[in-house]
Short mmCIF file of C-alpha atoms in Angstrom, two decimals:
data_model
loop_
_atom_site.label_atom_id
_atom_site.label_comp_id
_atom_site.label_asym_id
_atom_site.label_seq_id
_atom_site.Cartn_x
_atom_site.Cartn_y
_atom_site.Cartn_z
CA MET K 1 0.00 0.00 0.00
CA THR K 2 1.27 3.53 -0.75
CA THR K 3 2.71 5.32 2.29
CA THR K 4 0.74 8.32 3.53
CA THR K 5 2.32 11.79 3.53
CA PRO K 6 1.47 15.06 5.30
CA GLU K 7 -0.38 16.03 2.10
CA THR K 8 -2.55 12.92 2.21
CA ASP K 9 -3.00 13.22 5.98
CA ALA K 10 -4.81 16.51 5.34
CA ALA K 11 -7.46 14.51 3.45
CA ALA K 12 -7.63 11.65 5.95
CA ALA K 13 -10.91 12.92 7.41
CA ASN K 14 -12.59 12.15 4.07
CA ALA K 15 -13.47 8.71 2.79
CA LEU K 16 -12.57 9.72 -0.75
CA ASP K 17 -10.82 12.72 -2.29
CA VAL K 18 -10.56 13.29 -6.02
CA GLU K 19 -8.26 16.28 -6.56
CA SER K 20 -7.76 18.18 -9.84
CA LEU K 21 -8.49 15.02 -11.84
CA THR K 22 -7.97 15.12 -15.58
CA VAL K 23 -8.55 12.06 -17.78
CA SER K 24 -8.09 11.81 -21.54
CA PHE K 25 -8.33 8.81 -23.89
CA ASP K 26 -6.46 7.92 -27.07
CA THR K 27 -8.89 7.40 -29.95
CA ASP K 28 -8.48 7.00 -33.70
CA ALA K 29 -9.68 10.59 -34.05
CA GLY K 30 -7.12 11.89 -31.53
CA PRO K 31 -7.13 12.54 -27.76
CA LEU K 32 -10.55 12.76 -26.11
CA ASP K 33 -10.74 14.82 -22.91
CA ALA K 34 -13.32 13.08 -20.69
CA VAL K 35 -12.63 14.75 -17.32
CA ARG K 36 -10.98 18.14 -16.78
CA GLY K 37 -9.81 19.37 -13.40
CA VAL K 38 -12.49 17.70 -11.28
CA THR K 39 -12.28 17.91 -7.48
CA ILE K 40 -14.73 15.91 -5.35
CA ARG K 41 -14.63 15.20 -1.61
CA VAL K 42 -16.75 12.53 0.09
CA ARG K 43 -17.06 12.25 3.87
CA PRO K 44 -17.52 8.94 5.75
CA GLY K 45 -21.18 8.02 5.97
CA GLU K 46 -22.16 10.49 3.24
CA VAL K 47 -24.16 9.79 0.09
CA LEU K 48 -22.79 11.95 -2.70
CA ALA K 49 -24.71 11.93 -5.98
CA VAL K 50 -22.80 12.72 -9.18
CA VAL K 51 -25.21 13.64 -11.96
CA GLY K 52 -24.99 14.90 -15.51
CA GLU K 53 -25.76 13.99 -19.08
CA SER K 54 -24.27 10.98 -20.85
CA GLY K 55 -20.66 11.79 -21.68
CA SER K 56 -20.34 14.31 -18.83
CA GLY K 57 -17.47 12.34 -17.27
CA LYS K 58 -19.28 11.08 -14.18
CA SER K 59 -18.64 7.37 -14.81
CA VAL K 60 -15.03 8.01 -15.85
CA THR K 61 -14.48 9.85 -12.56
CA ALA K 62 -15.89 6.89 -10.61
CA ARG K 63 -13.80 4.34 -12.53
CA THR K 64 -10.67 6.38 -11.91
CA ALA K 65 -11.40 6.23 -8.17
CA ILE K 66 -11.26 2.42 -8.28
CA GLY K 67 -8.44 2.06 -10.83
CA LEU K 68 -10.51 0.61 -13.67
CA LEU K 69 -9.51 2.73 -16.65
CA PRO K 70 -8.28 1.14 -19.92
CA PRO K 71 -4.65 1.40 -21.08
CA THR K 72 -5.65 4.18 -23.49
CA ALA K 73 -6.38 6.52 -20.55
CA HIS K 74 -4.00 9.26 -19.42
CA VAL K 75 -4.60 10.50 -15.87
CA SER K 76 -3.30 13.46 -13.90
CA GLY K 77 -4.34 14.69 -10.47
CA ARG K 78 -4.76 12.63 -7.31
CA VAL K 79 -7.16 10.10 -5.83
CA VAL K 80 -6.95 9.71 -2.04
CA LEU K 81 -8.87 6.84 -0.45
CA GLY K 82 -9.21 6.92 3.32
CA GLY K 83 -6.15 9.18 3.60
CA THR K 84 -4.00 7.00 1.31
CA ASP K 85 -2.91 8.28 -2.09
CA VAL K 86 -3.87 5.53 -4.55
CA SER K 87 -3.08 7.47 -7.72
CA HIS K 88 -0.13 5.26 -8.69
CA LEU K 89 -0.95 1.80 -7.32
CA SER K 90 0.18 -1.29 -9.18
CA ASP K 91 -2.39 -3.79 -10.47
CA LYS K 92 -1.50 -6.12 -7.56
CA GLN K 93 -2.08 -3.35 -5.01
CA TRP K 94 -5.41 -2.42 -6.60
CA THR K 95 -6.52 -6.06 -6.48
CA ALA K 96 -5.95 -6.12 -2.71
CA LEU K 97 -7.92 -2.89 -2.34
CA ARG K 98 -10.93 -3.48 -4.57
CA GLY K 99 -13.87 -5.14 -2.90
CA LYS K 100 -12.43 -4.65 0.59
CA ASP K 101 -11.86 -0.89 0.91
CA VAL K 102 -13.69 0.28 -2.19
CA ALA K 103 -16.23 -1.54 -4.37
CA MET K 104 -18.23 -0.71 -7.45
CA VAL K 105 -21.71 -1.51 -8.72
CA PHE K 106 -21.50 -1.33 -12.50
CA GLN K 107 -24.08 0.17 -14.83
CA GLU K 108 -24.58 -2.86 -17.09
CA PRO K 109 -24.77 -6.15 -15.16
CA GLY K 110 -25.13 -8.22 -18.31
CA ALA K 111 -21.62 -7.16 -19.35
CA ALA K 112 -20.09 -7.20 -15.83
CA LEU K 113 -21.11 -10.74 -14.79
CA ASP K 114 -19.19 -13.76 -16.14
CA PRO K 115 -21.65 -15.68 -18.37
CA LEU K 116 -19.74 -18.95 -17.86
CA CYS K 117 -19.99 -18.99 -14.05
CA THR K 118 -23.00 -19.28 -11.76
CA VAL K 119 -23.88 -16.17 -9.79
CA GLY K 120 -23.19 -18.08 -6.59
CA SER K 121 -19.65 -18.99 -7.65
CA GLN K 122 -18.99 -15.35 -8.52
CA LEU K 123 -20.16 -14.29 -5.08
CA VAL K 124 -18.02 -16.98 -3.42
CA GLU K 125 -15.01 -15.73 -5.40
CA ALA K 126 -15.59 -12.17 -4.17
CA LEU K 127 -16.01 -13.33 -0.56
CA ARG K 128 -12.87 -15.49 -0.54
CA ALA K 129 -10.72 -12.86 -2.24
CA HIS K 130 -10.37 -10.98 1.06
CA PRO K 131 -10.05 -12.05 4.72
CA ALA K 132 -13.22 -12.13 6.83
CA ALA K 133 -13.49 -10.55 10.28
CA GLY K 134 -10.48 -11.53 12.38
CA GLY K 135 -8.21 -11.82 9.36
CA ARG K 136 -9.18 -15.42 8.54
CA ARG K 137 -10.09 -16.46 4.99
CA ARG K 138 -13.58 -17.95 4.69
CA THR K 139 -13.92 -21.62 3.83
CA ARG K 140 -15.90 -22.44 0.70
CA ALA K 141 -18.79 -23.68 2.84
CA GLU K 142 -18.82 -20.43 4.83
CA ALA K 143 -18.64 -18.40 1.62
CA ARG K 144 -21.53 -20.36 0.09
CA GLU K 145 -23.67 -19.75 3.17
CA ARG K 146 -22.85 -16.04 3.11
CA ALA K 147 -23.53 -15.88 -0.66
CA VAL K 148 -27.08 -17.16 -0.11
CA GLU K 149 -27.58 -14.59 2.68
CA LEU K 150 -26.43 -11.79 0.38
CA LEU K 151 -28.74 -12.88 -2.45
CA ASP K 152 -31.62 -12.92 0.01
CA ALA K 153 -30.63 -9.47 1.32
CA VAL K 154 -30.80 -7.92 -2.14
CA GLY K 155 -34.19 -9.48 -2.90
CA ILE K 156 -33.37 -12.48 -5.12
CA PRO K 157 -36.31 -14.92 -4.74
CA GLU K 158 -35.50 -18.47 -3.67
CA PRO K 159 -31.80 -17.66 -3.06
CA GLU K 160 -30.99 -21.25 -2.01
CA ARG K 161 -31.97 -22.40 -5.53
CA ARG K 162 -31.02 -19.39 -7.64
CA TRP K 163 -27.46 -19.05 -6.39
CA LYS K 164 -26.77 -21.94 -8.81
CA PHE K 165 -28.25 -20.01 -11.76
CA TYR K 166 -26.15 -18.56 -14.57
CA PRO K 167 -26.58 -14.84 -15.36
CA HIS K 168 -28.64 -15.52 -18.51
CA GLU K 169 -31.22 -17.34 -16.36
CA LEU K 170 -32.00 -14.14 -14.41
CA SER K 171 -33.94 -11.05 -15.45
CA GLY K 172 -32.10 -7.76 -16.00
CA GLY K 173 -33.15 -6.48 -12.61
CA GLN K 174 -32.09 -9.69 -10.88
CA LYS K 175 -28.64 -9.51 -12.51
CA GLN K 176 -28.25 -5.98 -11.14
CA ARG K 177 -29.15 -7.19 -7.66
CA VAL K 178 -26.43 -9.86 -7.93
CA MET K 179 -23.94 -7.13 -8.84
CA ILE K 180 -24.92 -5.19 -5.73
CA ALA K 181 -24.56 -8.32 -3.59
CA ILE K 182 -21.00 -8.79 -4.93
CA ALA K 183 -20.17 -5.14 -4.22
CA ILE K 184 -21.32 -5.23 -0.59
CA ALA K 185 -19.92 -8.72 0.13
CA ASN K 186 -16.87 -7.49 2.08
CA ASP K 187 -18.41 -4.37 3.72
CA PRO K 188 -16.28 -1.79 1.86
CA GLU K 189 -15.61 1.69 3.20
CA VAL K 190 -16.55 3.36 -0.09
CA ILE K 191 -19.17 2.10 -2.56
CA LEU K 192 -19.09 3.56 -6.07
CA ALA K 193 -22.55 2.90 -7.49
CA ASP K 194 -22.72 3.63 -11.22
CA GLU K 195 -26.43 3.68 -12.09
CA PRO K 196 -27.21 0.92 -9.56
CA THR K 197 -30.98 1.04 -10.10
CA THR K 198 -31.10 1.56 -13.87
CA ALA K 199 -32.54 -1.88 -14.66
CA LEU K 200 -34.75 -2.20 -11.59
CA ASP K 201 -38.50 -1.73 -11.23
CA VAL K 202 -39.62 0.88 -8.72
CA THR K 203 -40.33 -1.46 -5.80
CA VAL K 204 -36.99 -3.26 -6.05
CA GLN K 205 -35.30 0.09 -6.68
CA ALA K 206 -36.66 1.34 -3.37
CA GLU K 207 -35.51 -1.86 -1.62
CA ILE K 208 -31.98 -1.61 -3.05
CA LEU K 209 -31.63 2.03 -2.08
CA ARG K 210 -32.80 1.21 1.43
CA LEU K 211 -30.25 -1.61 1.50
CA LEU K 212 -27.40 0.72 0.49
CA LEU K 213 -28.49 3.32 3.05
CA ASP K 214 -28.72 0.65 5.74
CA LEU K 215 -25.16 -0.41 4.94
CA ARG K 216 -24.10 3.23 5.18
CA ASP K 217 -25.83 3.61 8.56
CA ARG K 218 -24.51 0.33 9.95
CA LEU K 219 -20.87 0.60 8.84
CA GLY K 220 -20.44 4.31 8.24
CA CYS K 221 -19.33 3.71 4.64
CA ALA K 222 -19.55 6.45 2.04
CA ILE K 223 -21.59 6.02 -1.14
CA VAL K 224 -20.86 7.79 -4.41
CA LEU K 225 -24.03 7.46 -6.48
CA VAL K 226 -23.52 8.06 -10.20
CA THR K 227 -26.97 8.44 -11.72
CA HIS K 228 -29.22 10.25 -14.14
CA ASN K 229 -32.32 9.52 -12.02
CA MET K 230 -33.04 12.79 -10.23
CA GLY K 231 -35.88 11.17 -8.28
CA VAL K 232 -33.38 8.77 -6.71
CA VAL K 233 -31.03 11.69 -6.01
CA ARG K 234 -33.79 13.56 -4.23
CA ASP K 235 -34.63 10.56 -2.06
CA VAL K 236 -31.19 9.37 -0.92
CA ALA K 237 -28.40 11.91 -1.52
CA ASP K 238 -26.89 14.26 1.05
CA ARG K 239 -24.98 16.34 -1.47
CA VAL K 240 -25.03 16.59 -5.27
CA VAL K 241 -22.24 17.27 -7.77
CA VAL K 242 -23.44 18.26 -11.25
CA MET K 243 -21.06 17.56 -14.16
CA ARG K 244 -21.13 18.65 -17.78
CA ASP K 245 -18.53 18.12 -20.51
CA GLY K 246 -16.01 16.78 -18.01
CA VAL K 247 -16.17 19.62 -15.47
CA VAL K 248 -18.13 20.32 -12.29
CA VAL K 249 -20.73 23.05 -12.90
CA GLU K 250 -22.43 23.01 -9.49
CA GLU K 251 -22.17 21.39 -6.05
CA ALA K 252 -24.72 21.79 -3.26
CA PRO K 253 -26.68 20.00 -0.51
CA VAL K 254 -29.56 18.08 -2.08
CA ASP K 255 -32.37 20.21 -0.62
CA GLU K 256 -30.70 23.42 -1.72
CA LEU K 257 -30.02 22.11 -5.22
CA PHE K 258 -33.65 21.09 -5.81
CA ARG K 259 -35.06 24.22 -4.21
CA SER K 260 -32.84 26.81 -5.89
CA PRO K 261 -30.30 25.47 -8.40
CA ALA K 262 -27.61 28.02 -9.22
CA ALA K 263 -26.59 26.82 -12.69
CA GLU K 264 -28.82 27.09 -15.74
CA TYR K 265 -27.73 23.59 -16.75
CA THR K 266 -28.92 22.17 -13.41
CA ARG K 267 -32.29 23.91 -13.83
CA ALA K 268 -32.61 22.33 -17.29
CA LEU K 269 -31.88 18.88 -15.82
CA LEU K 270 -34.55 19.29 -13.15
CA ASP K 271 -37.09 20.59 -15.66
CA ALA K 272 -36.57 17.46 -17.77
CA VAL K 273 -37.45 15.02 -14.95
CA PRO K 274 -40.65 13.13 -15.94
CA ALA K 275 -43.52 13.26 -13.47
CA LEU K 276 -47.09 11.98 -13.34
CA ALA K 277 -49.34 14.33 -15.31
CA PRO K 278 -51.75 16.42 -13.21
CA ALA K 279 -54.69 15.63 -15.51
CA GLU K 280 -55.79 12.89 -17.88
CA SER K 281 -54.78 13.65 -21.46
CA LEU K 282 -55.16 10.62 -23.71
CA ARG K 283 -54.41 10.94 -27.40
CA PRO K 284 -57.26 9.43 -29.44
CA VAL K 285 -56.69 6.02 -31.01
CA ASP K 286 -58.89 4.36 -33.61
CA ARG K 287 -59.59 0.84 -32.32
CA THR K 288 -62.34 0.02 -34.83
CA GLY K 289 -59.98 -1.76 -37.23
CA PRO K 290 -58.00 -4.96 -36.67
CA PRO K 291 -55.11 -4.70 -34.19
CA VAL K 292 -51.50 -4.60 -35.34
CA LEU K 293 -50.61 -6.91 -32.46
CA ASP K 294 -52.88 -9.48 -30.82
CA VAL K 295 -51.47 -11.48 -27.89
CA ASP K 296 -53.95 -14.19 -26.94
CA ARG K 297 -53.68 -16.42 -23.84
CA LEU K 298 -49.89 -16.47 -23.99
CA VAL K 299 -48.08 -18.99 -21.78
CA VAL K 300 -44.28 -19.37 -21.56
CA GLU K 301 -42.60 -22.02 -19.43
CA PHE K 302 -38.92 -22.77 -18.90
CA PRO K 303 -37.33 -26.03 -17.70
CA GLY K 304 -36.39 -26.16 -14.03
CA ALA K 305 -34.78 -28.62 -11.68
CA GLY K 306 -36.07 -32.18 -12.14
CA ARG K 307 -39.57 -32.14 -13.58
CA HIS K 308 -40.27 -28.66 -12.32
CA ARG K 309 -41.15 -26.08 -14.99
CA PHE K 310 -41.06 -22.37 -14.28
CA ARG K 311 -44.05 -20.46 -15.73
CA ALA K 312 -42.70 -17.02 -16.67
CA VAL K 313 -45.87 -15.88 -18.52
CA ASP K 314 -49.28 -17.13 -17.42
CA ASP K 315 -52.32 -16.70 -19.74
CA VAL K 316 -51.65 -13.10 -20.86
CA SER K 317 -53.85 -11.39 -23.46
CA PHE K 318 -53.89 -7.82 -24.87
CA ARG K 319 -54.14 -5.97 -28.19
CA VAL K 320 -52.27 -3.01 -29.69
CA HIS K 321 -53.81 -0.97 -32.50
CA ARG K 322 -52.21 1.28 -35.08
CA GLY K 323 -50.88 4.46 -33.44
CA GLU K 324 -51.40 3.03 -29.95
CA THR K 325 -48.89 2.46 -27.16
CA ILE K 326 -49.48 -0.24 -24.56
CA GLY K 327 -47.35 0.17 -21.44
CA LEU K 328 -46.26 -3.10 -19.83
CA VAL K 329 -45.21 -2.69 -16.19
CA GLY K 330 -44.39 -4.95 -13.25
CA GLU K 331 -41.58 -6.03 -10.98
CA SER K 332 -38.42 -7.71 -12.28
CA GLY K 333 -39.25 -11.31 -13.16
CA SER K 334 -42.93 -10.53 -13.78
CA GLY K 335 -42.66 -11.67 -17.42
CA LYS K 336 -42.46 -8.28 -19.18
CA SER K 337 -39.31 -8.92 -21.20
CA THR K 338 -40.32 -12.52 -22.01
CA ILE K 339 -43.54 -11.24 -23.56
CA GLY K 340 -41.54 -8.70 -25.56
CA ARG K 341 -39.27 -11.44 -26.88
CA CYS K 342 -42.29 -13.53 -27.90
CA VAL K 343 -43.75 -10.57 -29.79
CA ALA K 344 -40.46 -10.18 -31.65
CA ALA K 345 -40.42 -13.95 -32.39
CA LEU K 346 -37.24 -14.36 -30.33
CA GLN K 347 -38.93 -16.72 -27.86
CA ARG K 348 -41.39 -19.49 -28.73
CA PRO K 349 -44.37 -19.68 -26.36
CA THR K 350 -45.52 -22.87 -24.67
CA SER K 351 -49.10 -22.11 -25.73
CA GLY K 352 -51.20 -19.22 -26.96
CA THR K 353 -50.71 -17.05 -30.04
CA VAL K 354 -48.94 -13.85 -31.09
CA THR K 355 -50.54 -12.35 -34.19
CA ILE K 356 -49.14 -9.40 -36.15
CA ASP K 357 -51.30 -7.92 -38.90
CA GLY K 358 -53.39 -11.09 -38.81
CA GLU K 359 -50.43 -13.47 -39.17
CA ASP K 360 -49.67 -15.96 -36.41
CA LEU K 361 -45.92 -15.59 -35.91
CA PHE K 362 -45.31 -19.15 -34.83
CA ALA K 363 -47.28 -20.70 -37.70
CA LEU K 364 -45.12 -19.02 -40.36
CA SER K 365 -42.25 -20.49 -42.35
CA ARG K 366 -38.78 -19.02 -41.85
CA ARG K 367 -39.08 -17.00 -45.07
CA GLN K 368 -42.52 -15.68 -44.10
CA LEU K 369 -41.28 -14.83 -40.61
CA ARG K 370 -38.36 -12.90 -42.11
CA ASP K 371 -40.83 -10.70 -44.02
CA VAL K 372 -42.89 -10.05 -40.88
CA ARG K 373 -39.80 -9.26 -38.79
CA ARG K 374 -38.99 -6.41 -41.16
CA ARG K 375 -42.10 -4.69 -39.78
CA ILE K 376 -40.95 -5.08 -36.15
CA GLY K 377 -38.40 -2.88 -34.42
CA PHE K 378 -36.91 -4.03 -31.13
CA VAL K 379 -35.05 -1.93 -28.57
CA PHE K 380 -33.19 -4.23 -26.18
CA GLN K 381 -32.82 -3.49 -22.48
CA ASP K 382 -29.03 -3.84 -22.27
CA PRO K 383 -27.22 -1.83 -24.99
CA ALA K 384 -23.80 -3.23 -24.04
CA THR K 385 -24.79 -6.72 -25.19
CA ALA K 386 -27.19 -5.63 -27.97
CA LEU K 387 -24.57 -3.91 -30.17
CA ASN K 388 -21.87 -5.98 -31.88
CA PRO K 389 -18.55 -4.81 -30.37
CA ARG K 390 -16.68 -5.69 -33.58
CA LEU K 391 -18.79 -3.38 -35.75
CA THR K 392 -18.81 0.40 -35.84
CA VAL K 393 -21.92 2.13 -34.56
CA GLY K 394 -22.81 3.01 -38.15
CA ASP K 395 -22.59 -0.63 -39.23
CA CYS K 396 -24.67 -1.75 -36.20
CA VAL K 397 -27.44 0.70 -37.10
CA ALA K 398 -27.22 -0.15 -40.81
CA GLU K 399 -27.47 -3.90 -40.19
CA PRO K 400 -31.31 -4.11 -40.57
CA LEU K 401 -31.10 -2.18 -43.85
CA VAL K 402 -28.43 -4.55 -45.18
CA VAL K 403 -30.11 -7.74 -43.96
CA HIS K 404 -33.47 -6.86 -45.52
CA GLY K 405 -31.94 -5.28 -48.63
CA SER K 406 -34.25 -2.29 -48.49
CA THR K 407 -31.49 0.30 -48.99
CA ARG K 408 -28.18 0.06 -50.84
CA GLY K 409 -24.98 1.98 -51.48
CA ALA K 410 -24.61 5.57 -50.34
CA ALA K 411 -28.29 5.65 -49.32
CA VAL K 412 -27.45 3.36 -46.38
CA ARG K 413 -25.00 5.90 -44.97
CA ARG K 414 -27.52 8.73 -45.40
CA SER K 415 -30.28 6.74 -43.69
CA VAL K 416 -27.97 5.88 -40.78
CA GLU K 417 -26.86 9.47 -40.30
CA ASP K 418 -30.46 10.69 -40.43
CA VAL K 419 -31.70 8.24 -37.80
CA LEU K 420 -28.67 8.89 -35.55
CA ASP K 421 -29.44 12.59 -35.76
CA SER K 422 -33.08 11.90 -34.84
CA VAL K 423 -31.98 10.24 -31.57
CA HIS K 424 -29.56 13.11 -30.86
CA LEU K 425 -26.29 11.38 -31.65
CA PRO K 426 -23.72 13.35 -33.69
CA LYS K 427 -22.68 12.10 -37.11
CA GLY K 428 -19.17 11.50 -35.76
CA VAL K 429 -20.30 8.38 -33.87
CA VAL K 430 -20.90 6.55 -37.17
CA ASP K 431 -17.26 5.49 -37.34
CA ARG K 432 -16.77 4.85 -33.63
CA TYR K 433 -17.18 1.49 -31.87
CA PRO K 434 -19.79 0.80 -29.15
CA HIS K 435 -17.17 0.69 -26.36
CA GLU K 436 -16.18 4.26 -27.26
CA LEU K 437 -19.66 5.53 -26.36
CA SER K 438 -21.15 6.17 -22.95
CA GLY K 439 -23.94 3.88 -21.71
CA GLY K 440 -26.61 6.39 -22.66
CA GLN K 441 -25.13 6.92 -26.11
CA ARG K 442 -25.12 3.16 -26.73
CA GLN K 443 -28.81 3.01 -25.83
CA ARG K 444 -29.59 5.79 -28.29
CA ALA K 445 -27.71 3.87 -31.00
CA ASN K 446 -29.80 0.84 -30.04
CA LEU K 447 -32.97 2.91 -30.48
CA ALA K 448 -31.76 4.21 -33.83
CA ARG K 449 -31.25 0.66 -35.12
CA ALA K 450 -34.82 -0.24 -34.14
CA LEU K 451 -36.23 2.80 -35.98
CA VAL K 452 -34.13 2.67 -39.14
CA LEU K 453 -36.62 0.48 -41.09
CA GLY K 454 -39.68 2.52 -40.13
CA PRO K 455 -41.43 -0.38 -38.32
CA GLU K 456 -45.20 -0.88 -38.02
CA LEU K 457 -44.68 -2.29 -34.51
CA LEU K 458 -42.01 -1.19 -32.05
CA VAL K 459 -41.17 -3.39 -29.06
CA ALA K 460 -39.32 -1.18 -26.61
CA ASP K 461 -37.81 -3.03 -23.62
CA GLU K 462 -36.67 -0.33 -21.15
CA PRO K 463 -35.61 1.98 -24.02
CA THR K 464 -34.86 4.98 -21.81
CA SER K 465 -33.43 3.20 -18.76
CA ALA K 466 -29.83 4.16 -19.62
CA LEU K 467 -30.56 7.75 -20.64
CA ASP K 468 -30.02 10.83 -18.52
CA VAL K 469 -33.13 12.92 -17.92
CA SER K 470 -32.50 15.62 -20.52
CA VAL K 471 -31.77 13.11 -23.30
CA GLN K 472 -34.66 10.96 -22.08
CA ALA K 473 -37.00 13.94 -22.44
CA ALA K 474 -35.70 14.60 -25.96
CA VAL K 475 -36.07 10.94 -26.95
CA LEU K 476 -39.60 10.78 -25.54
CA ASP K 477 -40.50 13.94 -27.48
CA LEU K 478 -39.03 12.28 -30.57
CA PHE K 479 -40.93 9.07 -29.88
CA GLU K 480 -44.25 10.92 -29.68
CA GLU K 481 -43.45 12.86 -32.85
CA LEU K 482 -42.52 9.71 -34.77
CA GLN K 483 -45.61 7.86 -33.60
CA ARG K 484 -47.87 10.75 -34.64
CA ARG K 485 -46.16 10.86 -38.03
CA HIS K 486 -45.97 7.12 -38.78
CA ALA K 487 -48.73 5.75 -36.51
CA PHE K 488 -46.74 2.65 -35.55
CA ALA K 489 -48.08 0.47 -32.76
CA CYS K 490 -45.85 0.12 -29.72
CA LEU K 491 -45.40 -2.29 -26.84
CA PHE K 492 -43.50 -0.17 -24.30
CA ILE K 493 -41.91 -2.14 -21.44
CA SER K 494 -40.64 -0.01 -18.57
CA HIS K 495 -40.27 0.25 -14.81
CA ASP K 496 -40.42 4.08 -15.02
CA LEU K 497 -44.08 4.76 -14.30
CA ALA K 498 -43.80 8.46 -15.14
CA VAL K 499 -42.60 7.54 -18.65
CA ILE K 500 -45.39 4.96 -18.96
CA ASP K 501 -47.87 7.65 -17.88
CA ARG K 502 -46.63 10.05 -20.53
CA LEU K 503 -46.56 7.68 -23.52
CA SER K 504 -49.16 4.99 -22.99
CA HIS K 505 -52.78 4.86 -24.05
CA ARG K 506 -53.37 1.80 -21.89
CA VAL K 507 -51.32 0.11 -19.17
CA VAL K 508 -51.07 -3.63 -18.45
CA VAL K 509 -49.76 -4.45 -14.96
CA LEU K 510 -48.00 -7.81 -14.63
CA GLY K 511 -47.27 -9.77 -11.46
CA SER K 512 -45.80 -13.29 -11.28
CA GLY K 513 -46.32 -13.72 -15.02
CA GLY K 514 -50.05 -12.87 -15.07
CA VAL K 515 -52.13 -9.73 -15.63
CA VAL K 516 -52.94 -8.02 -12.32
CA GLU K 517 -55.02 -5.21 -13.82
CA GLU K 518 -55.38 -3.18 -17.01
CA GLY K 519 -56.69 0.30 -17.74
CA THR K 520 -55.84 3.83 -18.79
CA PRO K 521 -52.75 5.46 -17.23
CA TRP K 522 -55.02 7.63 -15.10
CA GLN K 523 -56.87 4.61 -13.74
CA ILE K 524 -53.77 2.50 -13.11
CA LEU K 525 -51.42 5.14 -11.69
CA ARG K 526 -53.89 7.28 -9.73
CA GLU K 527 -56.85 5.04 -8.92
CA PRO K 528 -55.39 1.49 -8.86
CA GLU K 529 -57.72 -1.28 -7.70
CA GLN K 530 -55.10 -3.85 -6.69
CA GLU K 531 -52.71 -3.63 -3.72
CA TYR K 532 -49.83 -4.81 -5.93
CA THR K 533 -50.34 -1.82 -8.24
CA ARG K 534 -50.69 0.57 -5.30
CA THR K 535 -47.30 -0.65 -4.02
CA LEU K 536 -45.72 0.03 -7.43
CA VAL K 537 -47.09 3.57 -7.52
CA ALA K 538 -46.06 4.29 -3.91
CA SER K 539 -42.46 3.32 -4.76
CA ILE K 540 -41.97 5.95 -7.49
CA PRO K 541 -38.75 7.80 -6.49
CA GLY K 542 -38.57 11.54 -5.85
CA GLN K 543 -41.94 11.93 -4.17
CA ARG K 544 -40.75 13.28 -0.83
CA GLU K 545 -41.28 16.96 -0.10
CA LEU K 546 -38.27 19.23 0.44
#
């Protein structure tokens, strides 16, 4: 470990000090300045929220504080952890530090978890990497017992059974909970949480935030919360640092920031936060004609242990007409994403039918299905795994055009640039690779690929979950504009009830794979009949009064 000096002793009262940090990256287009002269101080037991638009440098700052930058990064400035300057640690020294003194919850659990190992074995590895209390290394049996306890603590159902699951067998929200369990396994002094609730429904989001705050209260650890969710910031943060273009534009206690933000940029961020509308305002939809999408008595089961079969979707029916948006909501594991995959013909149901424009998807030949798929756009939940890392962003977005042969030559490039512009990505990203974009930028590229063919039906699985609030507002405006112009039908899957309220004509609430209730957004979000729905609505973040 690096020896402390009088200079670092001056910062020993803080859990984390980032001083005059500057980070740049080598790219094919030249150096890219991601962070410029950032200074952040975090006290023990404090929750500091770092907010800003995608590309503002907030995640780069957090990764620098745990030594996880790529070789292309050039860093100047200092990082002091618990009074110890860690700016120039070796890889071996960082390995001893990570997980024990400082831990990180990553933004994209699908990319962070090892797909070849069970989630339990990954937890055991984290637990045995550092000594337990008293300096003794846990046995494998002790680590397995603790792994089950951690999975239970973060809300994984049936932890004794699911600790043997592989990541692909869990929902997006469940994978994120596993990541949080790994991060808190060794009771670190500082937790860097990079969008820790992005993939979680509102009830689990509230549980996870309570869990992190409980850990803070019990151990006095500091939490650095990197997020674009201003509702979460309002609920849990003590102080807020606002970043833009790699610099800090404002820093203030949370109540002061929400009550009277000093920077114009901060005011714009707060104005872009979606909220439940004060009055019912449904856009008219013509339901007299045949539906674009008809889901009838859909059942999806997956194999389980022995003869047990897990029913992920249980007798679900709904219709979506031209120009209509159906919002599909429910807790993680409720069956939302499985239904979306069935609608896109990516998952075969056990029984029931999925009909698009009168054609039963699972009664079609492969050639017929290919023609129908051209009319379906799909926005995946996890942009890190949805975009091919070996292709440029332009090639990823162009792929549907090439596969279906609808556009050729120079017209492909023009179409790609137009759709990237429509989702507020600059033309320069065409020749960059997905790993060179921020998480929010990758999600916008994912959205662009779904829209490039002008689909009749759009299946959107958490399409704004990785977007900061200002870009989210712009994308939602764009979505409404495109739907008015092209009248495509949409199945919109989301845990953000304010977004569902804004876009949906009708809302279907799912619980344990079945429909709990269905109605207009006003009925579901303001006058729910079922206790399950009332719990969802009560968990919407950012509702406390200042």
